[in-house]
Amino acid sequence: MYNRIYNFSAGPSMLPVPVLEQARDEMMNYQGSGMSVMEMSHRSKVYDAIIKEAEADLREVMNIPDNYKVMFLQGGASMQFANVAMNLMKTGKADYVVTGQFSGKAYKEGQKFGDAHCAATTKEENFTRIPEQEELNLRADADYVHICYNNTIFGTKWKYVPETGNVPLVADMSSCILSEPVDVTKFGLIYAGAQKNVAPAGLTIVIAREDLLREDLPEFVPTMCNYATMAANDSMYNTPPCYPIYVCGLVLKWIKSIGGLEAMKEINAKKAQMLYDTLDNSKLFSNPVKHCCRSMMNVTFRAEDEEINAKFVKEATAAGFANLKGHRSVGGMRASIYNAMPTEGVAALCEFIKKFEAENA
Ligand code: PMP
C-alpha cells in the first residue's frame, strides 16, 4: 500500500508500520490539542502526560525496579561514553571489555577521565566472539565495568551477563534494547541510543540505579552531563527530545500489543535463525561470528570474493532490500533485523540469497 522497501539499515532503521500510521494520524492535531506533538511546549499538560506514560510503559515493558531512574536524554550513545565516566568514576578506576568499535570508543573516552583499563578484548580475533567470564581481568576496586551488550558492527552479542561482584555493570544496549527481556537488576546502568529499536534519532535512554547517581561531581562536569540533575528534573532540566519520546511511547504500546518482550524475543529469535540457517547452508556466503555469540539484531555475512559482495549489494538494492552493505570498517554485508523488520522481510531476503547463490555459485 505504501510501496515500502525492506530496510536493513543498522540505524536509524525501520519503525513499526502501526506506529508510523498513528504518528501520521496524530500529526496535525494530537488528541484534540489542536497541534502536533512537534509544536507543543514540553511543559504543557498534554506533553507531560506523553512523557510520563512513555516512562511508565518503559518501566512496565522492561520490568524496571523502583530504585532505578529512567532518563530521556540527548547526545546519543556516544555522549554517554563520557557521561558514564564523569558520573560513575568515583575513585577514578574503571574496567572496559572491548568487543568492537563502540566499546573501543567508550574505553578511549573513559581514559580521559581516569584509569580506564581494558579487562579483555577479542580484537586479535577480529571481534568474532565475546570473551568468556574466565577471560575477564576485572579489578575488585573498579568503580564500574563497561560492556557493549550487542555489537552492531561485528554482529556479536553477550549471551551471559558477566559476574562483576560488587562492581556495578554498565551496558551499552543501543542495538538490542527492547529486543528481549533483560534482568535490569544485574546492571548498575544501561544506556541506549533510540534510533534502532525505540524511536527516531535524537533520544538516548539511560536507566540507572539510584544509589550510583550523585550531584556533587567535579566542577568541570557540565550540568547537562550530570545524571543526578537530569533524573531529579524528570528529564526536564531543559527541553527534552519531545517528538522521539512520543514515538518511543507509541513503540512501547506496540510491543505491549504483541505480548511484551517475551513475545518480541520469540519473533526475533525466529527471524535470526532463519537467516543464520540460510547462511550456514550457503556455499557462497558465510557468517564469521562464533555460534556462541551470534547477534539476533545484526547479521553479518560475506562471500570470499569482494566482487561478489559488491554485486550482491547492488542486485539486492535493486530488488528492494536496502542498506545491506556492511560497515565500512569490515566490508561484506550486514542485515540489521531489529524489532520492526517483519518476518516476511527476512524470509524474502533468505529467498533472495538462495536465488543469487544459484545464479552466481
Ligand atoms: N553504541 C552502539 C552499540 C551503537 O550501535 C552505536 C551507533 N550505531 C553507538 C553506540 C553510537 O550511537 P550514537 O550515534 O547514538 O552516538
Coordinates of C-alpha atoms and ligand atoms in Angstrom, one line a residue:
M1 CA 0.0 0.0 0.0
Y2 CA 2.8 2.4 0.8
N3 CA 5.5 0.9 -1.5
R4 CA 7.8 0.5 1.4
I5 CA 11.0 -1.5 1.0
Y6 CA 12.8 -3.8 3.4
N7 CA 15.3 -1.5 5.1
F8 CA 18.1 -3.4 6.8
S9 CA 19.9 -0.2 8.0
A10 CA 21.9 -0.5 11.2
G11 CA 20.3 2.7 12.4
P12 CA 18.3 4.8 12.1
S13 CA 16.2 2.0 11.0
M14 CA 12.7 0.7 10.4
L15 CA 9.8 1.6 12.7
P16 CA 6.7 -0.5 13.0
V17 CA 4.1 0.5 10.4
P18 CA 1.3 0.8 13.0
V19 CA 3.5 3.3 14.9
L20 CA 4.1 5.4 11.8
E21 CA 0.4 5.3 11.0
Q22 CA -0.6 6.5 14.4
A23 CA 2.1 9.3 14.3
R24 CA 0.7 10.3 10.9
D25 CA -2.9 10.3 12.1
E26 CA -2.0 12.4 15.1
M27 CA 0.3 14.7 13.2
M28 CA -1.9 17.7 12.6
N29 CA -4.0 17.6 15.8
Y30 CA -2.8 15.5 18.7
Q31 CA -5.8 14.2 20.6
G32 CA -7.8 17.4 20.3
S33 CA -4.9 19.7 21.4
G34 CA -5.1 21.5 18.0
M35 CA -1.4 21.0 17.4
S36 CA 1.2 18.4 16.5
V37 CA 3.4 16.9 19.3
M38 CA 6.3 18.6 17.4
E39 CA 4.8 22.0 18.2
M40 CA 4.0 21.5 21.9
S41 CA 5.6 23.1 24.9
H42 CA 7.4 20.4 26.8
R43 CA 6.0 22.0 30.0
S44 CA 2.3 21.7 28.8
K45 CA -0.1 19.3 30.5
V46 CA -0.6 17.4 27.3
Y47 CA 3.1 16.7 26.8
D48 CA 3.6 15.9 30.5
A49 CA 1.1 13.1 30.1
I50 CA 3.0 11.8 27.0
I51 CA 6.4 11.7 28.7
K52 CA 5.0 10.2 31.9
E53 CA 3.2 7.5 30.0
A54 CA 6.3 6.7 28.0
E55 CA 8.3 6.3 31.2
A56 CA 5.6 4.2 32.8
D57 CA 5.4 1.9 29.8
L58 CA 9.2 1.5 29.6
R59 CA 9.2 0.6 33.3
E60 CA 6.5 -2.0 32.7
V61 CA 7.9 -3.5 29.5
M62 CA 11.5 -3.7 30.8
N63 CA 10.4 -4.5 34.3
I64 CA 12.5 -1.7 35.8
P65 CA 12.5 -1.7 39.6
D66 CA 11.6 1.4 41.5
N67 CA 15.2 2.1 42.7
Y68 CA 16.2 2.8 39.1
K69 CA 15.9 6.2 37.5
V70 CA 14.8 6.5 33.8
M71 CA 16.2 9.4 31.8
F72 CA 15.3 10.6 28.4
L73 CA 18.4 12.4 27.2
Q74 CA 20.1 13.7 24.1
G75 CA 23.7 13.4 22.8
G76 CA 23.4 9.8 21.6
A77 CA 25.1 6.8 23.0
S78 CA 28.4 8.4 22.2
M79 CA 27.7 11.2 24.7
Q80 CA 27.1 8.5 27.4
F81 CA 30.7 7.2 26.8
A82 CA 31.8 10.4 28.5
N83 CA 28.9 10.8 30.9
V84 CA 29.3 7.3 32.3
A85 CA 32.9 8.1 33.2
M86 CA 32.2 11.6 34.6
N87 CA 29.3 10.4 36.7
L88 CA 30.4 6.9 37.9
M89 CA 34.2 7.2 38.3
K90 CA 34.3 8.0 42.0
T91 CA 37.8 6.7 42.7
G92 CA 38.9 7.2 39.1
K93 CA 39.1 3.5 38.1
A94 CA 37.0 1.6 35.6
D95 CA 37.3 -1.6 33.6
Y96 CA 36.2 -1.9 30.0
V97 CA 35.6 -5.0 27.9
V98 CA 36.4 -4.1 24.3
T99 CA 34.4 -6.2 21.9
G100 CA 34.1 -3.9 18.9
Q101 CA 34.2 -0.3 17.7
F102 CA 31.8 1.3 20.1
S103 CA 33.1 -0.4 23.2
G104 CA 36.6 0.7 22.0
K105 CA 35.4 4.3 21.7
A106 CA 33.8 4.1 25.2
Y107 CA 37.1 2.8 26.6
K108 CA 39.1 5.6 24.9
E109 CA 36.7 8.2 26.3
G110 CA 37.0 6.7 29.8
Q111 CA 40.7 7.2 29.6
K112 CA 40.2 10.9 29.5
F113 CA 38.7 10.8 33.0
G114 CA 40.8 8.3 34.9
D115 CA 42.4 4.9 35.0
A116 CA 40.4 3.1 32.4
H117 CA 41.7 -0.5 32.0
C118 CA 40.9 -3.0 29.2
A119 CA 39.7 -6.1 31.1
A120 CA 39.6 -8.2 27.9
T121 CA 39.3 -7.8 24.2
T122 CA 38.8 -10.1 21.2
K123 CA 40.4 -7.6 18.8
E124 CA 43.0 -10.2 17.7
E125 CA 40.1 -12.4 16.5
N126 CA 38.5 -9.6 14.6
F127 CA 35.8 -9.3 17.3
T128 CA 34.2 -12.5 16.1
R129 CA 33.3 -13.5 19.7
I130 CA 32.6 -12.2 23.2
P131 CA 35.1 -13.1 25.9
E132 CA 34.1 -15.7 28.5
Q133 CA 33.8 -14.9 32.1
E134 CA 37.2 -16.5 32.9
E135 CA 38.9 -14.3 30.4
L136 CA 37.8 -11.0 32.1
N137 CA 40.6 -9.4 34.0
L138 CA 38.4 -7.4 36.4
R139 CA 39.6 -5.3 39.3
A140 CA 37.6 -5.6 42.6
D141 CA 38.1 -1.9 43.3
A142 CA 37.0 -0.5 40.0
D143 CA 34.1 2.0 40.0
Y144 CA 32.3 0.1 37.2
V145 CA 32.7 -2.5 34.4
H146 CA 31.6 -1.3 31.0
I147 CA 30.4 -3.7 28.2
C148 CA 28.6 -3.3 24.9
Y149 CA 25.8 -5.8 25.1
N150 CA 25.3 -6.1 21.3
N151 CA 28.0 -5.2 18.9
T152 CA 26.2 -3.5 15.9
I153 CA 29.1 -3.6 13.5
F154 CA 30.5 -7.1 14.2
G155 CA 27.2 -8.8 14.9
T156 CA 28.0 -10.3 18.3
K157 CA 26.0 -10.4 21.5
W158 CA 26.8 -11.2 25.1
K159 CA 24.8 -14.4 25.9
Y160 CA 25.5 -14.1 29.6
V161 CA 25.6 -11.2 32.0
P162 CA 29.2 -11.0 33.4
E163 CA 29.6 -11.5 37.1
T164 CA 31.2 -8.4 38.5
G165 CA 30.8 -8.9 42.2
N166 CA 30.1 -5.6 44.0
V167 CA 31.3 -3.5 41.0
P168 CA 28.4 -2.0 39.0
L169 CA 28.0 -3.3 35.5
V170 CA 27.3 -0.6 32.8
A171 CA 26.0 -1.7 29.4
D172 CA 25.6 0.0 26.1
M173 CA 22.4 -1.6 24.8
S174 CA 21.9 0.7 21.8
S175 CA 21.4 -2.1 19.3
C176 CA 19.5 -4.6 21.4
I177 CA 17.3 -2.7 23.9
L178 CA 13.7 -4.0 23.8
S179 CA 14.7 -6.9 21.6
E180 CA 14.3 -9.4 24.5
P181 CA 13.8 -9.4 28.3
V182 CA 16.8 -8.4 30.4
D183 CA 17.2 -8.6 34.1
V184 CA 17.7 -4.9 34.9
T185 CA 18.8 -5.6 38.5
K186 CA 22.0 -7.2 37.1
F187 CA 23.1 -3.8 35.8
G188 CA 24.1 -0.6 37.5
L189 CA 23.4 1.5 34.4
I190 CA 22.0 0.8 31.0
Y191 CA 22.1 3.2 28.1
A192 CA 20.9 3.2 24.5
G193 CA 20.6 5.4 21.5
A194 CA 17.0 5.1 20.5
Q195 CA 17.4 5.1 16.7
K196 CA 17.4 1.3 16.2
N197 CA 14.6 -0.3 18.3
V198 CA 12.9 2.6 20.0
A199 CA 12.3 5.8 18.1
P200 CA 13.7 8.3 15.6
A201 CA 17.3 9.5 16.3
G202 CA 17.7 12.2 18.9
L203 CA 16.7 10.3 22.1
T204 CA 19.0 8.4 24.4
I205 CA 17.6 6.3 27.1
V206 CA 19.5 6.0 30.4
I207 CA 18.4 3.6 33.2
A208 CA 20.5 4.0 36.3
R209 CA 20.4 2.6 39.8
E210 CA 19.6 5.4 42.1
D211 CA 22.5 4.9 44.6
L212 CA 25.0 5.4 41.8
L213 CA 23.9 8.9 41.0
R214 CA 25.3 11.9 42.8
E215 CA 25.0 15.7 42.2
D216 CA 28.4 16.5 43.8
L217 CA 30.5 15.8 40.7
P218 CA 33.8 17.5 39.9
E219 CA 33.4 21.2 39.0
F220 CA 34.4 20.6 35.4
V221 CA 31.4 18.3 34.7
P222 CA 28.8 20.2 32.7
T223 CA 25.3 20.4 34.3
M224 CA 23.8 18.8 31.2
C225 CA 26.1 15.8 31.8
N226 CA 25.1 15.3 35.4
Y227 CA 22.8 12.3 35.6
A228 CA 21.5 13.1 39.1
T229 CA 20.4 16.6 37.9
M230 CA 18.7 15.1 34.8
A231 CA 16.9 12.5 36.9
A232 CA 15.9 14.9 39.7
N233 CA 14.3 17.1 37.0
D234 CA 12.5 14.1 35.4
S235 CA 14.4 14.6 32.1
M236 CA 13.0 18.2 32.0
Y237 CA 16.1 20.1 33.2
N238 CA 16.0 21.6 29.7
T239 CA 13.9 20.8 26.6
P240 CA 13.9 17.1 26.1
P241 CA 13.8 15.4 22.6
C242 CA 10.0 15.7 22.7
Y243 CA 9.0 14.0 19.4
P244 CA 11.2 11.0 19.7
I245 CA 9.9 10.4 23.3
Y246 CA 6.4 10.5 21.9
V247 CA 7.3 7.9 19.2
C248 CA 9.1 5.8 21.9
G249 CA 5.7 5.8 23.7
L250 CA 4.0 4.5 20.6
V251 CA 6.6 1.8 20.1
L252 CA 6.2 0.6 23.7
K253 CA 2.4 0.4 23.2
W254 CA 3.1 -1.7 20.0
I255 CA 5.5 -4.0 21.9
K256 CA 2.8 -4.4 24.6
S257 CA 0.2 -5.2 22.0
I258 CA 2.2 -8.1 20.6
G259 CA 2.8 -9.6 24.0
G260 CA 5.8 -7.8 25.5
L261 CA 9.5 -8.6 25.4
E262 CA 9.0 -12.4 25.7
A263 CA 6.9 -12.4 22.5
M264 CA 9.3 -10.0 20.9
K265 CA 12.2 -12.3 21.7
E266 CA 10.4 -15.3 20.2
I267 CA 9.8 -13.4 16.9
N268 CA 13.4 -12.0 16.8
A269 CA 14.9 -15.4 17.5
K270 CA 12.9 -17.0 14.7
K271 CA 13.9 -14.2 12.2
A272 CA 17.6 -14.5 13.1
Q273 CA 17.6 -18.3 13.0
M274 CA 16.0 -18.2 9.5
L275 CA 18.8 -16.0 8.3
Y276 CA 21.7 -17.9 10.0
D277 CA 20.3 -21.2 8.7
T278 CA 20.3 -19.8 5.2
L279 CA 23.9 -18.6 5.6
D280 CA 25.1 -21.9 7.2
N281 CA 23.6 -23.8 4.3
S282 CA 25.2 -21.5 1.7
K283 CA 28.2 -22.4 -0.3
L284 CA 28.8 -18.8 -1.3
F285 CA 28.2 -16.8 1.8
S286 CA 29.2 -17.3 5.4
N287 CA 28.9 -15.6 8.8
P288 CA 32.2 -15.2 10.6
V289 CA 30.8 -15.0 14.2
K290 CA 31.3 -17.9 16.6
H291 CA 28.0 -19.6 17.1
C292 CA 28.1 -18.9 20.8
C293 CA 27.9 -15.1 20.2
R294 CA 25.7 -14.5 17.3
S295 CA 23.6 -11.4 17.5
M296 CA 19.8 -11.6 16.9
M297 CA 19.8 -8.0 15.6
N298 CA 22.8 -7.6 13.3
V299 CA 23.7 -10.4 11.0
T300 CA 27.0 -10.1 9.0
F301 CA 27.8 -12.2 6.0
R302 CA 30.2 -12.2 3.1
A303 CA 31.5 -14.1 0.1
E304 CA 35.2 -14.6 -0.2
D305 CA 35.2 -12.7 -3.5
E306 CA 34.8 -8.9 -2.9
E307 CA 33.3 -8.6 -6.4
I308 CA 30.5 -11.0 -5.5
N309 CA 29.8 -8.9 -2.4
A310 CA 29.5 -5.7 -4.4
K311 CA 27.3 -7.5 -7.0
F312 CA 25.1 -8.9 -4.2
V313 CA 24.6 -5.4 -2.6
K314 CA 23.8 -3.9 -6.0
E315 CA 21.3 -6.5 -7.0
A316 CA 19.7 -6.7 -3.5
T317 CA 19.2 -2.9 -3.5
A318 CA 17.6 -3.0 -6.9
A319 CA 15.3 -5.8 -5.6
G320 CA 14.1 -3.7 -2.7
F321 CA 16.5 -4.8 0.1
A322 CA 18.1 -1.6 1.2
N323 CA 21.2 -0.9 3.3
L324 CA 22.8 -4.3 3.3
K325 CA 26.3 -3.1 2.7
G326 CA 28.5 -3.9 5.8
H327 CA 30.1 -1.3 7.9
R328 CA 33.0 0.4 6.1
S329 CA 35.4 -0.9 8.7
V330 CA 34.6 -4.6 8.0
G331 CA 33.1 -4.8 4.4
G332 CA 30.9 -7.6 3.2
M333 CA 27.2 -7.4 4.1
R334 CA 25.2 -6.8 7.3
A335 CA 21.4 -7.3 7.7
S336 CA 20.1 -5.4 10.7
I337 CA 16.9 -7.1 11.6
Y338 CA 15.6 -5.0 14.5
N339 CA 12.1 -5.4 16.1
A340 CA 10.3 -3.6 13.3
M341 CA 11.7 -5.7 10.5
P342 CA 8.8 -8.1 9.7
T343 CA 9.4 -11.8 9.5
E344 CA 8.4 -11.6 5.8
G345 CA 11.3 -9.2 5.2
V346 CA 13.8 -11.7 6.5
A347 CA 12.1 -14.6 4.6
A348 CA 12.3 -12.6 1.4
L349 CA 16.0 -11.8 2.0
C350 CA 16.7 -15.5 2.6
E351 CA 15.0 -16.4 -0.7
F352 CA 16.9 -13.6 -2.5
I353 CA 20.2 -15.0 -1.0
K354 CA 19.4 -18.5 -2.3
K355 CA 18.4 -17.2 -5.8
F356 CA 21.6 -15.1 -6.0
E357 CA 23.6 -18.1 -5.0
A358 CA 22.0 -20.3 -7.6
E359 CA 22.9 -17.7 -10.3
N360 CA 26.4 -16.9 -9.1
A361 CA 27.9 -20.0 -7.5
Ligands
PMP1 N1 26.9 2.0 20.6 C1 26.4 1.2 19.8 C2 26.3 -0.3 20.2 C3 25.9 1.6 18.5 O1 25.4 0.7 17.6 C4 26.0 3.0 18.2 C5 25.5 3.6 16.9 N2 25.4 2.7 15.8 C6 26.6 3.9 19.1 C7 27.0 3.3 20.3 C8 26.7 5.3 18.8 O2 25.5 5.8 19.0 P1 25.1 7.4 18.7 O3 25.3 7.5 17.2 O4 23.7 7.5 19.1 O5 26.0 8.2 19.4

